[in-house]
């Protein structure tokens, strides 16, 4: 079985913090006078949401959803479903989905559809990371932190087997070469 280890930093904590401030500035301008509801997609977006929401200069409310995606590359993808649905009414709200990463785009596309059906006034998407190369269908992203290459990344909320979420930066995860597996190097 392949073993993985933490690779080099891809985005430093300083760059993330600077970009989050920029995004918060634009969102504060765009949503001034509106009825903003942040929907944080657990668990990956929790840290991004915490920093982004605290940098906003406008009133807003927050809620949390969790999604479960079934299927892998060898199986047809079934629809992602909620393990935790929104608990406040979306009626007439200007909803901003806060995501950690858009990969194939299936989760966010489905989530947007569900939230729109709950009669939100508007539904937009803010993601920290965007793996454009992996997209399997067009998805409009209104706010994006960083476009990244097709690599598995962890840190700043993103995990591998629930590990590495606490890192203040984003790093790639790399496969340990078979010659080093089990060794102390
Ligand atoms: P999508 O539905 O393919 O866009 O993927 C959505 C979910 O897959 C994300 O919200 C993450 O939870 C997970 N994911 C995709 N790429 C990565 C990655 O590089 N690191 C950690 N999680 C990832
Ligand atoms: Mg996610």
Tab-separated table of N, CA and C in Angstrom, residues 6 14 25-26 29 31 41 44 50-51 53 70-71 75 77 79 95 98 106-107 110 114 127 138 144 160 168 172:
chain	number	residue	atom	x	y	z
A	6	UNK	N	4.025	14.446	4.233
A	6	UNK	CA	3.869	15.871	3.959
A	6	UNK	C	4.967	16.341	3.014
A	14	UNK	N	1.525	33.298	5.234
A	14	UNK	CA	1.469	34.740	4.983
A	14	UNK	C	0.674	35.042	3.715
A	25	UNK	N	-12.324	41.961	1.665
A	25	UNK	CA	-12.524	43.350	1.226
A	25	UNK	C	-13.518	43.395	0.062
A	26	UNK	N	-13.315	42.543	-0.922
A	26	UNK	CA	-14.194	42.515	-2.101
A	26	UNK	C	-15.601	42.066	-1.710
A	29	UNK	N	-17.534	44.728	0.062
A	29	UNK	CA	-18.029	45.737	-0.892
A	29	UNK	C	-19.244	45.192	-1.645
A	31	UNK	N	-21.358	42.850	-0.925
A	31	UNK	CA	-22.542	42.476	-0.139
A	31	UNK	C	-23.007	43.583	0.813
A	41	UNK	N	-18.825	24.952	4.454
A	41	UNK	CA	-18.913	23.518	4.174
A	41	UNK	C	-17.880	22.781	5.032
A	44	UNK	N	-13.648	20.859	5.880
A	44	UNK	CA	-12.469	21.470	5.241
A	44	UNK	C	-12.424	22.991	5.239
A	50	UNK	N	-13.416	30.811	9.316
A	50	UNK	CA	-13.101	31.533	10.559
A	50	UNK	C	-12.300	32.801	10.259
A	51	UNK	N	-11.332	32.700	9.376
A	51	UNK	CA	-10.511	33.874	9.044
A	51	UNK	C	-11.270	34.855	8.152
A	53	UNK	N	-14.580	35.262	7.701
A	53	UNK	CA	-15.723	35.930	8.324
A	53	UNK	C	-15.255	37.013	9.296
A	70	UNK	N	-20.243	9.925	-2.280
A	70	UNK	CA	-19.958	8.508	-2.504
A	70	UNK	C	-19.357	8.343	-3.884
A	71	UNK	N	-18.724	7.214	-4.121
A	71	UNK	CA	-18.184	6.920	-5.448
A	71	UNK	C	-16.721	7.298	-5.537
A	75	UNK	N	-16.284	3.974	-9.874
A	75	UNK	CA	-17.732	3.824	-9.730
A	75	UNK	C	-18.437	5.059	-10.267
A	77	UNK	N	-20.513	8.223	-10.039
A	77	UNK	CA	-20.669	9.089	-8.870
A	77	UNK	C	-22.140	9.271	-8.537
A	79	UNK	N	-25.067	11.164	-6.186
A	79	UNK	CA	-25.168	12.542	-5.742
A	79	UNK	C	-24.619	12.705	-4.333
A	95	UNK	N	-26.850	34.111	-0.182
A	95	UNK	CA	-26.031	33.029	0.363
A	95	UNK	C	-24.667	33.004	-0.313
A	98	UNK	N	-18.993	28.915	1.368
A	98	UNK	CA	-17.561	29.020	1.650
A	98	UNK	C	-16.968	27.613	1.624
A	106	UNK	N	-18.258	18.551	-8.455
A	106	UNK	CA	-19.537	17.876	-8.205
A	106	UNK	C	-20.194	18.352	-6.907
A	107	UNK	N	-19.428	18.415	-5.829
A	107	UNK	CA	-19.995	18.769	-4.527
A	107	UNK	C	-20.603	20.169	-4.561
A	110	UNK	N	-23.767	20.523	-6.791
A	110	UNK	CA	-24.933	19.940	-6.148
A	110	UNK	C	-25.418	20.813	-4.991
A	114	UNK	N	-29.135	22.680	-4.392
A	114	UNK	CA	-29.989	22.466	-3.217
A	114	UNK	C	-30.330	23.803	-2.544
A	127	UNK	N	-14.295	30.010	-2.858
A	127	UNK	CA	-13.438	28.878	-2.519
A	127	UNK	C	-12.009	29.347	-2.290
A	138	UNK	N	-18.734	22.913	-16.132
A	138	UNK	CA	-18.539	24.322	-15.784
A	138	UNK	C	-19.214	24.648	-14.462
A	144	UNK	N	-12.308	33.399	-5.588
A	144	UNK	CA	-11.342	32.296	-5.524
A	144	UNK	C	-10.036	32.795	-4.931
A	160	UNK	N	-5.812	14.902	5.064
A	160	UNK	CA	-5.652	13.565	4.516
A	160	UNK	C	-5.899	12.631	5.699
A	168	UNK	N	-0.893	25.914	9.323
A	168	UNK	CA	-1.279	27.274	8.918
A	168	UNK	C	-1.038	27.542	7.432
A	172	UNK	N	1.711	20.162	-0.279
A	172	UNK	CA	1.327	19.002	-1.080
A	172	UNK	C	1.589	17.740	-0.257
